[in-house]
Short mmCIF file of C-alpha atoms in Angstrom, two decimals:
data_model
loop_
_atom_site.label_atom_id
_atom_site.label_comp_id
_atom_site.label_asym_id
_atom_site.label_seq_id
_atom_site.Cartn_x
_atom_site.Cartn_y
_atom_site.Cartn_z
CA MET A 1 18.72 -0.73 -19.52
CA SER A 2 21.51 1.41 -18.18
CA ARG A 3 24.05 0.09 -15.70
CA LEU A 4 26.33 1.97 -13.39
CA PRO A 5 30.10 1.80 -14.01
CA HIS A 6 31.42 -1.22 -12.10
CA ASP A 7 27.80 -2.17 -11.40
CA PRO A 8 27.82 -4.26 -8.18
CA TYR A 9 24.69 -6.03 -9.42
CA ALA A 10 26.12 -7.16 -12.76
CA PRO A 11 26.48 -10.98 -12.90
CA VAL A 12 29.88 -12.31 -11.85
CA THR A 13 31.78 -14.74 -14.08
CA PRO A 14 32.31 -17.95 -12.12
CA VAL A 15 35.65 -19.71 -11.74
CA GLY A 16 33.92 -22.99 -12.47
CA GLU A 17 30.50 -24.40 -13.33
CA LEU A 18 28.93 -27.81 -12.99
CA THR A 19 25.63 -29.57 -13.39
CA VAL A 20 24.39 -31.43 -10.32
CA THR A 21 21.71 -34.10 -10.59
CA SER A 22 19.14 -34.16 -7.81
CA ALA A 23 17.46 -37.25 -6.36
CA ASP A 24 14.65 -37.23 -8.92
CA GLY A 25 16.88 -36.48 -11.90
CA ALA A 26 16.39 -32.72 -11.95
CA ARG A 27 19.50 -30.95 -13.25
CA LEU A 28 20.83 -27.96 -11.34
CA HIS A 29 23.20 -25.30 -12.61
CA VAL A 30 25.90 -24.61 -10.00
CA GLU A 31 28.51 -21.85 -10.02
CA LEU A 32 31.81 -21.84 -8.13
CA HIS A 33 33.36 -18.50 -7.26
CA GLY A 34 36.38 -17.25 -5.36
CA ARG A 35 39.14 -19.41 -3.92
CA VAL A 36 37.90 -22.65 -5.40
CA GLY A 37 41.25 -24.45 -5.27
CA ASP A 38 42.04 -23.44 -1.68
CA PRO A 39 40.83 -26.08 0.79
CA GLY A 40 41.50 -23.65 3.64
CA ALA A 41 39.11 -21.02 2.33
CA PRO A 42 35.76 -21.08 4.17
CA ALA A 43 32.80 -22.25 2.11
CA VAL A 44 29.58 -20.29 1.64
CA VAL A 45 26.50 -21.68 -0.13
CA LEU A 46 23.86 -19.31 -1.52
CA ALA A 47 20.24 -20.32 -2.26
CA HIS A 48 18.13 -17.71 -4.05
CA GLY A 49 14.40 -17.13 -3.92
CA TRP A 50 11.29 -17.44 -6.10
CA THR A 51 11.68 -15.96 -9.62
CA CYS A 52 15.39 -15.21 -9.07
CA SER A 53 18.70 -16.83 -10.04
CA THR A 54 22.38 -16.89 -9.09
CA ALA A 55 22.56 -13.33 -10.48
CA PHE A 56 20.58 -12.21 -7.44
CA TRP A 57 23.66 -12.78 -5.26
CA ALA A 58 26.09 -10.79 -7.46
CA ALA A 59 26.97 -8.22 -4.79
CA GLN A 60 27.63 -10.90 -2.17
CA ILE A 61 29.61 -13.08 -4.59
CA ARG A 62 31.76 -10.16 -5.69
CA ASP A 63 32.72 -9.35 -2.09
CA LEU A 64 33.00 -12.85 -0.62
CA ALA A 65 34.98 -14.29 -3.53
CA ALA A 66 38.10 -12.44 -2.35
CA ASP A 67 38.62 -14.84 0.55
CA HIS A 68 35.90 -17.51 0.44
CA ARG A 69 34.82 -20.40 -1.75
CA VAL A 70 31.35 -19.35 -2.85
CA ILE A 71 28.85 -21.86 -4.20
CA ALA A 72 25.68 -20.50 -5.81
CA TYR A 73 23.06 -22.53 -7.65
CA ASP A 74 19.90 -21.95 -9.64
CA GLN A 75 16.79 -23.49 -8.10
CA ARG A 76 15.04 -25.93 -10.43
CA GLY A 77 13.33 -24.06 -13.27
CA HIS A 78 15.14 -20.83 -12.46
CA GLY A 79 18.16 -19.30 -14.19
CA ARG A 80 20.06 -22.00 -16.05
CA SER A 81 18.48 -24.95 -14.22
CA PRO A 82 15.86 -26.60 -16.48
CA ALA A 83 12.26 -26.78 -15.34
CA HIS A 84 11.14 -30.06 -13.79
CA PRO A 85 7.58 -31.29 -13.23
CA ARG A 86 8.20 -31.92 -9.53
CA CYS A 87 7.75 -28.70 -7.57
CA SER A 88 7.62 -29.12 -3.80
CA THR A 89 9.51 -28.26 -0.64
CA ASP A 90 10.83 -31.84 -0.56
CA ALA A 91 12.28 -31.26 -4.03
CA LEU A 92 13.96 -28.07 -2.81
CA ALA A 93 15.49 -30.02 0.08
CA ASP A 94 16.66 -32.78 -2.29
CA ASP A 95 18.31 -30.16 -4.48
CA LEU A 96 20.17 -28.47 -1.64
CA GLU A 97 21.42 -31.82 -0.35
CA ALA A 98 22.62 -32.71 -3.85
CA VAL A 99 24.49 -29.41 -4.24
CA LEU A 100 26.15 -29.77 -0.83
CA ALA A 101 27.24 -33.34 -1.58
CA ALA A 102 28.65 -32.38 -4.99
CA THR A 103 30.59 -29.28 -3.92
CA LEU A 104 31.82 -29.98 -0.38
CA ARG A 105 34.13 -32.67 0.92
CA PRO A 106 32.62 -35.32 3.23
CA GLY A 107 32.04 -33.68 6.60
CA GLU A 108 33.09 -30.24 5.38
CA LYS A 109 31.08 -27.40 6.88
CA ALA A 110 29.73 -24.28 5.19
CA VAL A 111 27.68 -21.23 6.05
CA ILE A 112 24.43 -21.44 4.09
CA ALA A 113 22.44 -18.32 3.22
CA GLY A 114 18.92 -18.50 1.84
CA HIS A 115 16.72 -15.65 0.63
CA SER A 116 12.92 -16.04 0.55
CA MET A 117 12.28 -19.43 -1.13
CA GLY A 118 15.98 -20.13 -0.56
CA GLY A 119 15.37 -19.77 3.17
CA MET A 120 12.40 -22.11 2.83
CA THR A 121 14.74 -24.55 1.09
CA VAL A 122 16.96 -24.51 4.17
CA MET A 123 13.97 -25.07 6.48
CA ALA A 124 12.77 -27.97 4.30
CA ALA A 125 16.23 -29.58 4.43
CA ALA A 126 16.88 -28.89 8.12
CA GLY A 127 16.28 -32.45 9.29
CA ARG A 128 18.10 -34.13 6.40
CA PRO A 129 21.37 -35.96 7.11
CA GLY A 130 23.12 -34.32 4.16
CA PHE A 131 22.22 -30.87 5.39
CA ARG A 132 23.30 -31.57 8.95
CA GLU A 133 26.58 -33.01 7.73
CA HIS A 134 27.54 -29.76 6.01
CA ALA A 135 25.75 -26.83 7.70
CA ALA A 136 27.84 -24.88 10.20
CA ALA A 137 25.46 -21.91 10.43
CA VAL A 138 22.62 -20.35 8.47
CA LEU A 139 21.50 -16.87 7.44
CA LEU A 140 17.79 -16.60 6.66
CA CYS A 141 16.89 -13.48 4.66
CA SER A 142 13.35 -12.19 4.15
CA THR A 143 11.60 -15.52 4.53
CA GLY A 144 8.80 -17.30 6.32
CA SER A 145 7.70 -20.82 7.13
CA SER A 146 3.90 -20.73 6.67
CA ARG A 147 0.83 -18.54 5.93
CA LEU A 148 2.69 -16.56 3.30
CA VAL A 149 -0.34 -15.45 1.33
CA ALA A 150 -2.52 -14.68 4.36
CA ARG A 151 0.17 -12.52 5.95
CA SER A 152 1.32 -10.71 2.81
CA THR A 153 0.47 -7.00 2.69
CA VAL A 154 0.95 -6.58 -1.07
CA VAL A 155 -2.79 -5.91 -1.32
CA PRO A 156 -3.31 -2.80 0.85
CA ILE A 157 -6.57 -3.75 2.53
CA ARG A 158 -7.51 -5.17 5.89
CA ALA A 159 -6.39 -8.71 6.64
CA GLY A 160 -8.99 -11.37 6.02
CA ARG A 161 -10.38 -13.71 3.36
CA PRO A 162 -10.80 -11.05 0.63
CA ARG A 163 -7.17 -9.93 0.97
CA THR A 164 -5.89 -13.51 1.05
CA TRP A 165 -7.89 -14.38 -2.08
CA LEU A 166 -6.72 -11.30 -3.98
CA THR A 167 -3.12 -11.84 -2.94
CA GLY A 168 -3.22 -15.44 -4.09
CA ARG A 169 -4.62 -14.42 -7.45
CA ILE A 170 -1.91 -11.79 -7.94
CA LEU A 171 1.06 -13.86 -6.84
CA GLY A 172 -0.22 -16.93 -8.68
CA SER A 173 -0.98 -15.14 -11.92
CA ARG A 174 -0.11 -16.92 -15.16
CA ALA A 175 0.20 -13.62 -17.02
CA PRO A 176 3.60 -12.85 -18.60
CA LEU A 177 5.53 -10.05 -16.95
CA GLY A 178 6.53 -8.73 -20.36
CA PRO A 179 9.34 -6.28 -21.01
CA VAL A 180 10.80 -4.11 -18.28
CA THR A 181 9.09 -0.73 -18.52
CA PRO A 182 8.71 2.29 -16.21
CA ALA A 183 5.31 0.93 -15.17
CA SER A 184 6.63 -2.57 -14.42
CA LEU A 185 9.50 -1.08 -12.44
CA ARG A 186 7.03 0.83 -10.27
CA ILE A 187 4.99 -2.34 -9.69
CA LEU A 188 8.06 -4.41 -8.84
CA LYS A 189 9.36 -1.76 -6.48
CA TYR A 190 6.02 -1.50 -4.68
CA ALA A 191 5.63 -5.26 -4.27
CA THR A 192 9.20 -6.26 -3.44
CA MET A 193 11.29 -3.31 -2.27
CA GLY A 194 11.34 -0.45 0.18
CA PRO A 195 10.08 3.04 -0.72
CA TYR A 196 13.56 4.60 -0.91
CA THR A 197 15.26 1.93 -3.01
CA ALA A 198 17.46 3.51 -5.69
CA PRO A 199 16.36 3.17 -9.34
CA HIS A 200 19.45 1.16 -10.35
CA VAL A 201 18.67 -1.40 -7.63
CA VAL A 202 15.08 -1.73 -8.86
CA GLU A 203 16.43 -2.20 -12.40
CA ALA A 204 18.75 -4.93 -11.18
CA GLY A 205 15.85 -6.75 -9.56
CA ALA A 206 13.71 -6.38 -12.67
CA ARG A 207 16.41 -7.86 -14.91
CA ILE A 208 16.37 -10.98 -12.76
CA VAL A 209 12.66 -11.39 -12.00
CA HIS A 210 11.46 -10.72 -15.55
CA ALA A 211 13.80 -13.45 -16.82
CA CYS A 212 11.91 -16.15 -14.88
CA PRO A 213 9.58 -18.14 -17.17
CA ARG A 214 5.94 -17.54 -16.30
CA ARG A 215 5.16 -21.27 -16.06
CA VAL A 216 7.91 -21.66 -13.48
CA ARG A 217 6.71 -18.59 -11.61
CA HIS A 218 3.17 -19.97 -11.48
CA ALA A 219 4.17 -23.52 -10.52
CA TRP A 220 6.24 -22.36 -7.55
CA SER A 221 3.60 -19.83 -6.47
CA ARG A 222 1.29 -22.79 -5.80
CA VAL A 223 3.92 -24.39 -3.57
CA LEU A 224 4.39 -21.15 -1.63
CA ASP A 225 0.62 -20.75 -1.27
CA GLN A 226 0.43 -24.09 0.59
CA LEU A 227 3.70 -23.71 2.51
CA ASP A 228 3.95 -25.24 5.97
CA LEU A 229 7.51 -25.55 7.23
CA ASP A 230 6.98 -24.66 10.88
CA GLU A 231 8.31 -28.06 11.91
CA GLY A 232 11.33 -27.54 9.68
CA VAL A 233 12.16 -24.38 11.62
CA ARG A 234 12.22 -26.38 14.85
CA GLN A 235 14.61 -28.89 13.27
CA LEU A 236 17.06 -26.18 12.20
CA THR A 237 19.43 -26.79 15.08
CA VAL A 238 22.53 -25.00 13.77
CA PRO A 239 23.21 -21.37 14.74
CA THR A 240 20.84 -19.28 12.63
CA ALA A 241 20.64 -15.52 12.09
CA VAL A 242 17.58 -13.84 10.59
CA VAL A 243 17.47 -10.65 8.50
CA GLN A 244 14.21 -8.88 7.77
CA GLY A 245 13.17 -5.61 6.13
CA THR A 246 10.56 -3.59 7.99
CA ALA A 247 8.98 -2.55 4.64
CA ASP A 248 8.70 -6.14 3.34
CA ARG A 249 5.21 -6.72 1.91
CA LEU A 250 5.81 -10.31 0.75
CA THR A 251 7.14 -11.69 4.05
CA PRO A 252 6.36 -9.03 6.66
CA PRO A 253 8.25 -8.87 9.97
CA VAL A 254 5.74 -11.17 11.70
CA HIS A 255 7.53 -14.06 9.99
CA ALA A 256 10.94 -13.10 11.39
CA ARG A 257 9.47 -12.83 14.87
CA PHE A 258 8.05 -16.33 14.59
CA LEU A 259 11.40 -17.64 13.39
CA LYS A 260 13.11 -16.05 16.38
CA SER A 261 10.70 -17.79 18.77
CA ALA A 262 10.83 -21.19 17.05
CA LEU A 263 14.49 -21.61 16.06
CA PRO A 264 16.43 -23.80 18.52
CA GLU A 265 19.55 -21.64 18.21
CA CYS A 266 18.65 -18.21 16.90
CA VAL A 267 21.74 -15.99 17.18
CA GLY A 268 19.94 -12.78 16.32
CA VAL A 269 17.28 -11.03 14.27
CA SER A 270 18.06 -7.87 12.31
CA GLU A 271 15.10 -5.74 11.25
CA LEU A 272 16.32 -3.27 8.62
CA ALA A 273 14.36 -0.01 8.64
CA GLY A 274 12.79 0.92 5.31
CA ILE A 275 14.09 -2.16 3.48
CA GLY A 276 11.73 -4.39 1.52
CA HIS A 277 11.78 -8.03 0.54
CA MET A 278 14.91 -8.00 -1.63
CA THR A 279 17.41 -7.60 1.21
CA PRO A 280 20.52 -8.92 -0.65
CA LEU A 281 19.88 -6.28 -3.35
CA GLU A 282 18.67 -3.46 -1.11
CA ALA A 283 21.12 -3.92 1.76
CA PRO A 284 24.04 -5.84 0.22
CA GLU A 285 26.63 -4.78 2.79
CA HIS A 286 24.46 -5.94 5.66
CA ILE A 287 23.81 -9.36 4.11
CA THR A 288 27.47 -9.84 3.19
CA GLY A 289 28.51 -8.69 6.64
CA GLY A 290 26.09 -11.14 8.23
CA ILE A 291 27.56 -14.01 6.24
CA ARG A 292 31.10 -12.95 7.16
CA ASP A 293 30.16 -12.78 10.84
CA LEU A 294 28.74 -16.29 10.75
CA VAL A 295 31.90 -17.55 9.03
CA ALA A 296 34.08 -15.87 11.66
CA ALA A 297 32.02 -17.25 14.49
CA TYR A 298 31.26 -20.79 13.35
CA LEU A 299 33.83 -21.72 10.70
CA ARG A 300 36.93 -19.79 11.75
CA GLY A 301 36.10 -19.06 15.38
CA GLY A 302 35.22 -22.45 16.78
CA ASP A 303 31.91 -23.84 17.96
CA HIS A 304 30.57 -20.72 19.64
CA ALA A 305 30.37 -17.10 18.56
CA THR A 306 32.36 -14.52 20.42
CA ASP A 307 30.34 -11.81 22.16
CA ASP A 308 31.39 -9.27 19.53
CA ASN A 309 30.40 -11.51 16.61
CA ALA A 310 27.10 -12.45 18.22
CA ALA A 311 26.25 -8.79 18.73
CA ARG A 312 26.97 -7.94 15.10
CA ILE A 313 25.01 -10.95 13.82
CA GLY A 314 22.03 -9.97 15.94
CA GLY A 315 21.98 -6.44 14.61
CA GLY A 316 20.41 -5.05 17.74
CA ALA A 317 16.83 -6.06 16.93
#
């Protein structure tokens, strides 16, 4: 597939790599980017979503690495992290705690950004001591805490049992995705991105999603089908910003509105017009800007956001 010159979505070569072992022995591939040797550089931790990998965050890594320490890891079974038989939200929380403990100094704070299943990882870990030790603020992108299949609008029919059943069958399919073709690009764009997403962005998403092994895709689809992290949202007590695309069919805006109502310290919800589920790919500047604002407000700016930072984090929605 073709790539643009200086493609912002091309994977970034890390400064360092390590393997972190989770509580149950699962091995996690972790990448270190940016000012790794500078203890004064603010730390950012990136958790990707279902069927993705660290490559999903390429645009954010490329920008933030100039003046941050950026930590990105592959969820178990994704990217370069081997598959593991244990697939659950507790396992996701274990993994995030293990990554934080291995890459941050005791008591060191970071801004943590999670997209889709990465956001669910944050919600699952919200009450854990290791998470609370290290989380200064959180950015939740295109995510939800429960009823994912019932609320999805990927199947364009009226809400109800038939739509929920069909959606579950589609998202939980064991079928291989196969090679990236014009037809598969159209399907991926429809299901995961907004109607005006540029072809090179769709290609970038396809490179990542099609690389996920089908057994891993299926195993985690079952976890997402049964997801119930509403209580985890209520335990997420650090300042949290939410970003949502209005054209998101996988986690429609109803999820962001619930998060806003349930989060103890929601510092804003941004609803991005015409953007789909893949917000870090479709609106990279907004996601990077949101992370930078949280760093300025809660790592560099003290315990409370300034009015200007809070306004930018909230995005006016």
